[in-house]
Amino acid sequence: MASVTGKLPAFLRRREWLLAILVLLTYFLFNAQRPDNYTFPKLLNQTRVYMVDVGFMALGMLLVLILGDIDISVAATAALSATVMGVSYRGGEGLPFWAAVLLMLLTGLACGLFNGLLVIRFKELFPMIITLSTLTLYRGIAYIILKDQSAGSFPAWYAKDLGYGSLPLMGLEVPIMLLCLLAVLPFYYLWLHRTASGRRLFAAGTNLTASRYSGLHTDRIKLTAFAMNGLFAAIGGFFLTSRTGSVKYTIGTGFEMQAIAVAVLGGASTSGGRGSVAGLLLALVLLTALKNGLMLLYNDAFILNLSVGLLLILVVLIPNLFQALADRRRILRQRMQLAK
Amino acid sequence: MKRILSLMLAAALLLSLGLAVSAEEPIKIGVVYKQTGNPFFEAAVRGFEEASQELGFEFIHNGPADSSNEGQIQIIEGFIQQEVDAIAISANDAAGVVSVLQTAMDKGIKVISWDSKVLAEGRNLNIDPSVAQNIGRVQVEEIAAQIGGEGQIAVLSAAATHDNQNTWIKYMKEELEKPEYDKIELVTVVYGDDLTDKSYQEMQGLINSYPDLKGVISPTTVGVAAAAVAIKDAGLSGKIKLTGLGLPSEMADFLADRTCEGMYLWNPIDLGYVAAYASVAMVKGEITGAAGESFEAGHLGVREISDAGDGGTFTIVGDPFRFTPENIEEWKNVY
């Protein structure tokens, strides 16, 4: 394995190629099993279920992962933001809808900022522990606001047209919410990979201490990343709620794991410094193709979660294992040469 | 070239064969329930199985692992993708699946809710297990008799978004208004979300918060079983009386040791059976789901459809049946 990968040109060894191949494999495999129902147009329609809300959350998560941190409170942030929106709109009797949405985004931003402040203030604590506590805090506040009730009765353009509408493009029906995600991606990409402030994220993630001594305001970078993560979580919650048409404090439970899985599958490393927008998009497509196919084949909710685990093992663990083996062999060989 | 041509011909032939077959495809029903691994819904699925053997339709069934609304939407989208002819659902959130079910109805799919209804704008017909008022009334009568007509009681429900629960609790409260229940005080309604651990904790909370609590009504199979365990664990069997809607198979031990002295349920197999017959009648165009129509539900006879009072229509399956320590033996292996 090592010798094979060693001979491949650098760009072919990138994670994106592995993901792209897996996407094609998955597609053709399930398409052969279910030629009537697992087709490209139908899969495109399913992107609203598997891709968009998790996608936005993953975009935020990527920023935090690049820094070598983690935020497991994103789904709770989304739930709290959606709760604030539902309660302030109050089925048309409260604030106007645009104001409720604005309040929702601000809530997400505030949750993210609070996470960021805690992370830079308590450097001795793992962000995992910090955001574990804010996870229960944010969902707890959502529970205090809504109790066991649900809030809903949103405008039709939101709960129906945005949640379930699609636009005809090149003979295909493309979900509007997918177009929203795709519209954001180029800007996100350009900012992250092509601007100084985006590159600083990678620098800080690769070596925080070195970055600080080189004059980067690492605390401010961290704060920005966490705040943006909160904002993206709220946007994810916005799209999730457009599909459910109703908010409960439990909304989006477990989505933080999906967001992390997408970012990590896409090439982000939890130790920081690495992450790719193209990889993230491919990981989203792969998970959509895989989960939808499994759903059609097995009609079993449990198998979907299992599939994510298997994929992580296949794409992240195994290559890492091979890398570690190759490294060890290289060291052994060098030692032998030295011994001679 | 020749090979490509013959391949294309073969493909065309296969395609036309496929089309010919699809013209006579059996009716396909997608069944969605609140959660997987819940014996109540497993019994309901047996009702669908019975009906499918009699009527010859196909059905697929699925429920989310976490009894979430999002999980049900995911499943419904999958059923739409598989071009089912009807969707029969017990909804986790009466409002939360309306939009997705409307897109299903736009595609010509019939939507029947059963057990826990979907709001009227998101369904063609609702199948209620029993007259909701009766379900509320019998449980109040039962707990009143058990606690001797006096003292504090509480309700341990499933989720506040479950329409069936809310309706029954509403009728319980109405029943409690009657003068003969003046000395009974309903102190609170708590929600265990049909999760065993949360229901257990909620029951523990009730025990701690209300030391004078005399009785608990839990109108959900998951809740009543968890409550029985919590009461027994606290050593309060017989001191805090318990009734509700329970599955005989799950509650047999607690009826035997008198943690619960009487509870109710209807036959979940019949519930699935009637929902299946209704779905098929609707797909065949024999009924549209309008009030005044009726359909044949196999060995359970004719069902009349009437106005549900929420803008939609409904029909019922049967009456709630009382399970006691005396008769539980003969039922515990049935469902």
XYZ file of C-alpha atoms in Angstrom:
675
model
C 0.000 0.000 0.000
C 2.686 2.416 1.026
C 4.690 1.812 -2.105
C 1.592 2.275 -4.267
C 0.549 5.536 -2.659
C 4.150 6.613 -2.687
C 4.277 6.406 -6.454
C 1.046 8.377 -7.003
C 1.384 12.065 -7.806
C 0.624 14.268 -4.806
C -2.747 15.552 -6.018
C -4.022 11.988 -6.551
C -3.224 11.067 -2.971
C -5.626 13.702 -1.693
C -8.674 12.608 0.279
C -10.980 14.140 -2.343
C -10.149 11.438 -4.888
C -10.927 8.633 -2.484
C -14.242 10.297 -1.660
C -15.110 10.877 -5.303
C -14.425 7.228 -6.109
C -16.551 6.137 -3.144
C -19.383 8.414 -4.265
C -19.400 6.826 -7.715
C -19.122 3.324 -6.271
C -21.976 3.944 -3.867
C -24.142 5.430 -6.570
C -23.676 2.599 -9.048
C -23.969 -0.068 -6.376
C -27.336 1.129 -5.098
C -28.509 2.111 -8.555
C -27.995 -1.495 -9.627
C -29.983 -2.708 -6.619
C -32.851 -0.240 -6.983
C -32.813 0.998 -10.575
C -36.324 2.509 -10.317
C -36.018 4.437 -7.102
C -32.328 5.124 -6.678
C -31.849 7.444 -9.622
C -29.990 10.710 -9.953
C -33.095 12.956 -10.004
C -34.546 11.177 -6.965
C -31.258 11.316 -5.122
C -31.099 15.024 -5.886
C -34.495 15.410 -4.270
C -33.273 13.579 -1.164
C -30.422 16.041 -0.645
C -32.854 18.185 1.327
C -33.115 15.381 3.886
C -29.475 14.445 4.279
C -27.350 17.271 3.023
C -28.417 20.816 3.702
C -28.912 21.348 7.435
C -26.027 19.063 8.333
C -24.013 20.724 5.569
C -24.319 24.178 7.085
C -23.427 22.833 10.517
C -20.390 21.088 9.030
C -19.226 24.341 7.402
C -19.067 25.882 10.853
C -17.527 22.800 12.407
C -14.744 22.794 9.814
C -13.486 26.183 11.046
C -13.256 24.942 14.617
C -11.624 21.660 13.572
C -8.994 23.483 11.511
C -7.991 25.213 14.743
C -7.620 21.800 16.377
C -10.649 22.450 18.590
C -14.073 20.847 18.556
C -17.593 22.044 19.281
C -20.196 19.455 20.156
C -22.827 22.023 21.067
C -23.799 22.916 17.491
C -27.023 20.886 17.396
C -28.045 22.347 20.749
C -27.212 25.805 19.374
C -29.400 25.082 16.362
C -32.205 23.880 18.656
C -32.008 26.957 20.879
C -31.888 29.294 17.859
C -34.868 27.566 16.253
C -36.724 27.726 19.553
C -36.095 31.463 19.799
C -37.386 31.883 16.257
C -40.503 29.782 16.877
C -41.356 31.486 20.143
C -40.747 35.042 18.960
C -42.766 34.505 15.765
C -45.530 32.811 17.783
C -47.480 31.530 14.778
C -47.814 35.032 13.303
C -48.894 36.767 16.499
C -45.429 37.773 17.676
C -42.589 39.473 15.808
C -42.601 39.669 12.014
C -40.939 36.600 10.528
C -37.811 38.413 9.304
C -37.224 39.750 12.806
C -37.686 36.276 14.283
C -35.102 34.916 11.825
C -32.704 37.733 12.673
C -33.131 36.946 16.343
C -32.448 33.303 15.548
C -29.170 34.110 13.797
C -28.135 36.402 16.649
C -28.878 33.634 19.138
C -26.631 31.279 17.198
C -23.903 33.895 17.059
C -24.211 34.528 20.794
C -24.019 30.806 21.607
C -20.911 30.497 19.441
C -19.304 33.572 20.991
C -19.972 32.225 24.468
C -18.314 28.931 23.521
C -15.363 30.849 22.102
C -14.999 33.013 25.202
C -14.981 29.962 27.445
C -12.440 28.221 25.222
C -9.943 31.106 25.233
C -10.537 31.891 28.901
C -10.177 28.332 30.182
C -7.271 27.102 28.087
C -6.616 24.242 30.491
C -9.984 22.662 29.663
C -10.613 20.689 26.500
C -13.087 22.413 24.154
C -14.860 19.042 24.120
C -15.658 19.397 27.833
C -16.556 23.066 27.545
C -18.954 22.528 24.674
C -20.348 19.418 26.346
C -21.487 21.658 29.164
C -22.843 24.336 26.833
C -24.591 21.568 24.876
C -26.712 20.727 27.895
C -26.988 24.424 28.765
C -28.330 25.509 25.361
C -30.741 22.610 25.055
C -31.753 23.171 28.655
C -32.628 26.806 27.910
C -34.597 25.656 24.872
C -36.463 23.283 27.185
C -37.154 26.039 29.725
C -38.546 28.246 26.956
C -40.705 25.641 25.235
C -41.146 22.943 27.876
C -42.587 19.877 26.134
C -44.640 21.949 23.708
C -43.795 22.718 20.111
C -43.851 26.024 18.246
C -44.791 26.286 14.600
C -47.341 27.698 12.142
C -44.613 29.348 10.103
C -45.306 31.280 6.869
C -46.079 29.031 3.904
C -43.121 30.279 1.855
C -40.830 29.065 4.611
C -42.364 25.762 5.709
C -43.545 24.769 2.244
C -41.620 26.542 -0.523
C -38.208 26.675 1.091
C -38.582 23.360 2.915
C -40.038 21.349 0.047
C -39.845 23.505 -3.060
C -37.510 22.941 -5.971
C -36.439 24.851 -9.067
C -36.211 23.332 -12.551
C -32.592 23.508 -13.684
C -31.331 21.737 -16.816
C -34.325 19.413 -16.772
C -33.818 18.486 -13.115
C -35.812 19.478 -10.077
C -33.248 20.948 -7.696
C -34.341 21.557 -4.088
C -34.200 25.272 -3.287
C -32.406 24.641 -0.014
C -29.663 22.714 -1.813
C -29.176 25.722 -4.089
C -28.822 27.873 -0.978
C -26.025 25.640 0.315
C -24.299 25.507 -3.071
C -24.532 29.297 -3.391
C -22.696 29.782 -0.115
C -19.883 27.313 -0.869
C -17.832 29.363 -3.384
C -17.693 32.355 -1.047
C -16.824 30.141 1.868
C -14.110 28.460 -0.187
C -12.602 31.734 -1.383
C -12.599 33.133 2.119
C -11.087 30.071 3.756
C -8.470 29.135 1.169
C -7.731 32.381 -0.613
C -7.848 35.207 1.905
C -5.379 36.086 4.620
C -7.937 35.738 7.394
C -8.861 32.263 6.158
C -5.236 31.166 5.899
C -4.556 32.459 9.414
C -6.990 29.804 10.632
C -4.779 27.093 9.142
C -1.663 28.718 10.529
C -3.111 28.923 14.029
C -4.350 25.341 13.769
C -1.008 23.982 12.602
C 0.989 25.550 15.379
C -0.751 27.828 17.821
C 2.331 28.855 19.761
C 4.372 29.640 16.672
C 1.473 31.635 15.272
C 1.172 33.647 18.451
C 4.872 34.464 18.451
C 4.582 35.471 14.802
C 2.120 38.145 15.818
C -1.226 36.486 15.141
C -4.049 37.313 17.522
C -4.787 33.665 18.130
C -7.471 34.330 20.726
C -9.311 36.593 18.340
C -9.039 33.972 15.589
C -10.486 31.337 17.908
C -13.280 33.606 19.011
C -14.198 34.351 15.391
C -14.183 30.661 14.458
C -16.452 29.661 17.327
C -18.795 32.597 16.704
C -19.067 31.714 13.016
C -19.666 28.110 13.982
C -22.603 29.232 16.115
C -23.944 31.294 13.235
C -23.673 28.354 10.818
C -25.406 26.144 13.388
C -28.304 28.602 13.510
C -28.469 28.611 9.701
C -28.554 24.804 9.792
C -31.380 25.044 12.302
C -33.171 27.481 10.014
C -33.178 24.957 7.157
C -33.997 22.022 9.426
C -37.034 23.870 10.791
C -38.210 24.703 7.280
C -38.606 20.958 6.745
C -40.233 20.113 10.066
C -42.475 23.182 10.210
C -42.418 22.862 13.971
C -39.817 23.254 16.698
C -39.378 21.165 19.809
C -36.476 21.441 22.213
C -35.252 18.044 20.999
C -34.938 19.188 17.373
C -31.734 18.096 15.660
C -30.590 15.794 18.469
C -27.369 14.085 17.432
C -26.708 16.330 14.456
C -23.425 17.516 15.990
C -21.980 14.055 15.419
C -23.087 14.109 11.788
C -21.506 17.531 11.317
C -18.229 16.352 12.829
C -18.336 13.172 10.757
C -18.827 15.145 7.540
C -15.966 17.510 8.277
C -13.606 14.713 9.310
C -14.559 12.530 6.337
C -13.896 15.544 4.145
C -10.316 15.684 5.311
C -10.351 17.816 8.445
C -8.101 16.610 11.203
C -9.109 16.865 14.834
C -5.550 17.801 15.670
C -5.878 20.910 13.558
C -4.306 22.540 10.531
C -6.127 20.494 7.923
C -9.490 20.781 6.241
C -10.946 21.165 2.791
C -14.172 22.621 1.426
C -14.202 20.344 -1.605
C -13.669 17.362 0.666
C -16.515 18.475 2.881
C -18.872 18.762 -0.070
C -17.855 15.324 -1.347
C -18.317 13.851 2.118
C -21.812 15.319 2.224
C -22.632 13.847 -1.175
C -21.185 10.493 -0.144
C -23.205 10.345 3.071
C -26.354 11.364 1.212
C -25.842 8.691 -1.428
C -25.017 6.050 1.155
C -27.726 6.830 3.707
C -30.438 7.144 1.099
C -29.407 3.885 -0.507
C -29.394 2.073 2.823
C -32.759 3.589 3.645
C -34.222 2.214 0.429
C -32.629 -1.177 0.824
C -33.239 -1.857 4.491
C -35.899 0.575 5.754
C -34.151 0.538 9.085
C -33.214 3.609 11.080
C -30.368 1.952 12.977
C -28.414 0.963 9.922
C -27.978 4.611 8.906
C -25.945 5.396 12.012
C -23.933 2.239 11.554
C -23.041 3.311 8.020
C -21.475 6.560 9.211
C -19.262 4.635 11.592
C -18.181 2.181 8.922
C -17.387 5.020 6.558
C -15.252 6.810 9.105
C -13.316 3.602 9.689
C -12.881 3.048 5.964
C -11.893 6.582 4.985
C -10.152 7.931 8.060
C -8.856 5.081 10.218
C -7.582 2.654 7.598
C -5.534 5.204 5.601
C -4.117 6.491 8.893
C -3.221 2.949 9.866
C -1.441 2.365 6.565
C 0.337 5.663 6.963
C 1.530 4.669 10.425
C 2.710 1.273 9.141
C 4.543 2.899 6.263
C 6.199 5.360 8.621
C 7.357 2.547 10.860
C 8.776 0.593 7.950
C 10.600 3.659 6.716
C 12.170 4.205 10.119
C 13.184 0.558 10.352
C 14.793 0.733 6.929
C 16.716 3.857 7.877
C 17.930 2.176 11.060
C 19.106 -0.853 9.073
C 21.014 1.390 6.703
C 22.600 3.191 9.632
C 23.565 -0.153 11.198
C 25.347 -1.129 7.992
C -21.507 -1.842 -33.452
C -23.635 -4.914 -33.863
C -23.013 -5.837 -30.272
C -24.014 -2.376 -29.067
C -27.183 -2.543 -31.135
C -28.173 -5.911 -29.765
C -27.394 -4.725 -26.246
C -29.623 -1.724 -26.766
C -32.365 -3.938 -28.135
C -32.084 -6.216 -25.141
C -32.212 -3.233 -22.838
C -35.304 -1.895 -24.585
C -36.920 -5.304 -24.317
C -36.141 -5.481 -20.614
C -37.473 -1.978 -20.157
C -40.772 -2.759 -21.854
C -41.012 -5.937 -19.781
C -40.496 -3.838 -16.683
C -43.253 -1.484 -17.790
C -45.618 -4.349 -18.482
C -45.009 -5.744 -15.014
C -45.435 -2.386 -13.349
C -48.949 -2.090 -14.729
C -50.034 -4.941 -12.466
C -47.893 -4.049 -9.496
C -49.554 -4.790 -6.168
C -50.591 -1.933 -3.930
C -47.675 -0.772 -1.782
C -48.194 0.827 1.622
C -45.546 2.563 3.705
C -46.152 2.238 7.434
C -44.485 4.784 9.735
C -44.612 4.444 13.503
C -43.329 6.545 16.362
C -40.243 4.475 17.163
C -38.605 1.159 16.428
C -38.346 -1.452 19.132
C -41.665 -0.500 20.723
C -43.745 -3.694 21.235
C -47.000 -1.770 20.780
C -46.027 -0.897 17.212
C -44.624 -4.353 16.583
C -48.114 -5.659 17.401
C -49.686 -3.064 15.085
C -47.391 -4.241 12.288
C -48.763 -7.751 12.859
C -52.176 -6.266 12.057
C -50.817 -4.977 8.759
C -49.353 -8.421 8.084
C -52.704 -10.131 8.700
C -54.472 -7.710 6.385
C -51.800 -8.054 3.695
C -52.293 -11.837 3.667
C -55.999 -11.322 3.140
C -55.780 -8.483 0.606
C -52.495 -9.233 -1.109
C -50.842 -5.821 -0.817
C -47.199 -5.135 -0.060
C -46.055 -2.997 2.827
C -42.825 -1.644 4.214
C -42.562 -0.332 7.742
C -40.112 1.829 9.625
C -39.834 4.171 12.578
C -37.059 6.387 13.888
C -34.737 5.001 16.545
C -35.155 8.107 18.705
C -38.917 8.802 18.253
C -38.043 12.117 16.607
C -39.995 14.151 14.130
C -36.937 14.534 11.875
C -36.547 10.768 11.785
C -40.140 10.314 10.643
C -39.691 12.937 7.905
C -36.604 11.082 6.672
C -38.610 7.864 6.493
C -41.582 9.502 4.764
C -39.260 11.030 2.147
C -37.865 7.557 1.569
C -41.375 6.147 1.101
C -42.273 8.903 -1.374
C -39.092 8.069 -3.258
C -40.167 4.411 -3.381
C -43.495 5.482 -4.858
C -45.730 3.859 -2.280
C -49.473 4.170 -2.930
C -50.362 5.047 0.644
C -48.616 6.139 3.815
C -50.058 5.018 7.156
C -48.479 6.935 10.026
C -48.604 7.286 13.783
C -47.138 10.769 14.136
C -44.623 11.954 16.703
C -45.597 15.554 16.029
C -49.077 16.203 14.618
C -47.901 19.455 12.997
C -44.336 18.433 12.210
C -45.090 16.046 9.352
C -47.821 18.078 7.643
C -45.613 19.694 4.982
C -43.897 16.488 3.933
C -47.198 14.584 3.847
C -48.718 17.337 1.729
C -45.964 16.826 -0.834
C -46.859 13.120 -0.719
C -50.540 13.865 -1.316
C -49.568 16.200 -4.188
C -47.984 13.138 -5.793
C -51.228 11.144 -5.421
C -50.185 9.201 -2.332
C -53.013 8.594 0.163
C -52.249 9.482 3.763
C -53.886 7.706 6.693
C -52.903 8.485 10.248
C -53.529 5.930 12.953
C -52.908 5.782 16.713
C -51.643 9.383 16.873
C -53.105 11.640 14.241
C -51.636 14.137 11.809
C -53.332 17.559 11.568
C -56.312 17.515 9.186
C -54.490 19.369 6.376
C -51.847 16.642 6.256
C -54.049 13.536 6.075
C -56.948 11.935 4.222
C -58.303 9.960 7.175
C -57.481 9.236 10.806
C -57.967 5.882 12.519
C -58.576 6.338 16.235
C -58.186 3.242 18.403
C -61.338 4.113 20.296
C -63.601 7.053 21.077
C -61.132 9.430 22.712
C -63.647 10.527 25.326
C -64.069 6.946 26.542
C -60.326 6.446 26.748
C -60.033 9.501 28.971
C -63.071 8.586 31.073
C -62.253 4.948 31.876
C -58.790 5.831 33.164
C -60.165 8.483 35.517
C -62.837 6.064 36.756
C -60.180 3.409 37.298
C -57.763 5.579 39.300
C -60.631 7.093 41.315
C -61.800 3.622 42.319
C -58.247 2.517 43.179
C -57.418 5.491 45.428
C -60.835 5.527 47.055
C -62.059 8.709 45.404
C -59.729 11.048 47.274
C -56.205 12.461 46.971
C -53.588 13.786 44.570
C -53.049 12.213 41.179
C -50.662 12.964 38.317
C -50.439 12.099 34.634
C -47.269 10.679 33.080
C -47.752 11.199 29.354
C -45.624 10.491 26.288
C -44.912 13.776 24.490
C -46.773 17.069 24.376
C -46.642 16.902 20.587
C -48.498 13.561 20.493
C -51.998 14.534 19.545
C -53.613 11.390 20.955
C -52.092 12.001 24.384
C -53.268 15.607 24.473
C -56.804 14.668 23.482
C -57.069 11.950 26.126
C -55.652 14.223 28.819
C -58.143 16.894 27.812
C -60.993 14.407 28.321
C -59.487 13.231 31.628
C -59.553 16.824 32.854
C -63.150 17.192 31.689
C -64.099 14.011 33.504
C -62.380 15.239 36.680
C -64.616 18.342 36.642
C -67.552 16.144 37.633
C -68.758 16.565 41.259
C -67.961 12.960 42.234
C -64.260 13.696 41.675
C -64.201 16.876 43.805
C -61.764 15.350 46.283
C -59.305 14.306 43.569
C -56.661 16.812 42.574
C -54.706 16.486 39.349
C -51.391 18.031 40.410
C -49.392 17.894 37.188
C -48.854 16.383 33.763
C -45.295 15.303 32.998
C -43.811 13.963 29.764
C -41.510 10.980 29.387
C -41.295 11.251 25.575
C -42.019 7.517 25.291
C -38.433 6.868 26.307
C -38.090 4.325 29.077
C -35.327 6.118 30.958
C -36.899 9.572 30.747
C -40.300 8.191 31.787
C -38.662 6.439 34.745
C -36.962 9.687 35.817
C -40.179 11.644 35.458
C -41.941 9.099 37.681
C -39.150 9.392 40.260
C -39.583 13.157 40.061
C -43.286 12.797 40.785
C -42.584 10.586 43.795
C -40.121 13.135 45.176
C -42.094 16.283 44.396
C -45.465 15.075 45.637
C -45.105 13.054 48.837
C -48.895 12.827 49.126
C -49.330 11.447 45.627
C -51.965 8.697 45.634
C -52.238 7.707 42.015
C -50.738 8.014 38.540
C -52.354 7.679 35.134
C -49.948 6.930 32.305
C -51.821 6.719 29.008
C -48.855 5.298 27.109
C -47.435 1.793 27.040
C -43.837 2.934 27.500
C -44.767 5.314 30.312
C -46.928 2.962 32.322
C -44.307 0.205 32.261
C -41.547 2.625 33.316
C -43.800 4.054 36.040
C -44.470 0.560 37.373
C -40.727 -0.096 37.633
C -40.118 3.260 39.344
C -42.931 2.724 41.857
C -41.720 -0.775 42.614
C -38.085 0.353 42.924
C -39.160 3.003 45.421
C -40.972 0.319 47.450
C -44.267 2.096 46.949
C -46.246 -0.680 45.251
C -49.817 -0.388 46.457
C -49.155 2.995 48.088
C -49.080 4.867 44.796
C -51.748 3.366 42.580
C -51.105 3.090 38.886
C -53.287 2.788 35.844
C -53.016 3.741 32.206
C -52.717 2.179 28.804
C -50.345 -0.759 28.983
C -49.332 -3.722 26.903
C -50.371 -6.949 28.675
C -47.076 -8.647 27.791
C -45.050 -5.819 29.380
C -47.313 -5.285 32.372
C -48.093 -8.890 33.331
C -45.569 -8.991 36.187
C -46.760 -5.693 37.639
C -50.372 -6.757 37.502
C -49.437 -10.045 39.159
C -47.681 -8.289 42.066
C -50.409 -5.624 42.176
C -48.184 -2.616 41.493
C -50.934 -1.997 38.977
C -54.388 -3.271 39.804
C -56.118 -2.446 36.564
C -55.248 -0.885 33.211
C -56.646 -0.536 29.749
C -55.683 -1.010 26.155
C -57.269 -1.798 22.843
C -55.940 -4.386 20.509
C -52.983 -2.879 18.615
C -53.193 -5.724 16.090
C -56.740 -4.649 15.232
C -55.560 -1.044 14.972
C -52.996 -1.948 12.328
C -55.516 -4.237 10.635
C -58.158 -1.503 10.237
C -55.537 1.048 9.132
C -54.412 -1.415 6.454
C -57.967 -2.013 5.179
C -58.626 1.737 5.115
C -55.407 2.382 3.173
C -56.244 -0.231 0.557
C -59.845 0.973 0.182
C -58.547 4.479 -0.369
C -55.894 3.472 -2.895
C -58.531 1.500 -4.825
C -60.739 4.579 -4.846
C -63.529 2.897 -2.895
C -63.388 5.670 -0.321
C -61.964 9.200 -0.364
C -61.955 9.668 3.393
C -65.026 11.892 3.446
C -67.494 11.784 6.335
C -70.446 9.460 5.693
C -68.454 6.894 3.697
C -67.830 3.400 5.024
C -65.468 0.529 4.254
C -65.208 -3.174 4.983
C -62.449 -4.006 7.493
C -62.164 -7.774 7.043
C -63.205 -9.817 10.068
C -63.807 -6.626 12.062
C -66.768 -5.624 9.901
C -67.852 -2.318 8.413
C -66.341 0.962 9.630
C -68.143 4.290 9.269
C -66.155 7.456 8.610
C -67.295 10.533 10.484
C -66.304 14.156 11.041
C -63.450 14.425 13.542
C -64.240 18.022 14.460
C -60.723 19.213 13.561
C -61.425 19.810 9.889
C -60.752 16.167 8.998
C -62.401 12.794 9.345
C -61.859 9.666 11.428
C -63.076 6.194 12.193
C -62.576 4.034 15.277
C -61.408 0.496 15.877
C -63.032 -0.665 19.105
C -63.420 -0.178 22.835
C -60.678 -0.091 25.444
C -60.412 -3.384 27.321
C -59.716 -3.654 31.043
C -56.801 -5.844 32.157
C -56.692 -6.985 35.785
C -54.519 -9.293 37.896
C -57.278 -11.872 37.371
C -57.401 -11.921 33.561
C -53.808 -10.980 32.652
C -52.674 -14.613 32.356
C -54.802 -15.230 29.277
C -53.635 -12.004 27.534
C -49.945 -11.714 28.311
C -48.893 -13.936 25.435
C -51.230 -12.370 22.878
C -49.691 -8.884 22.585
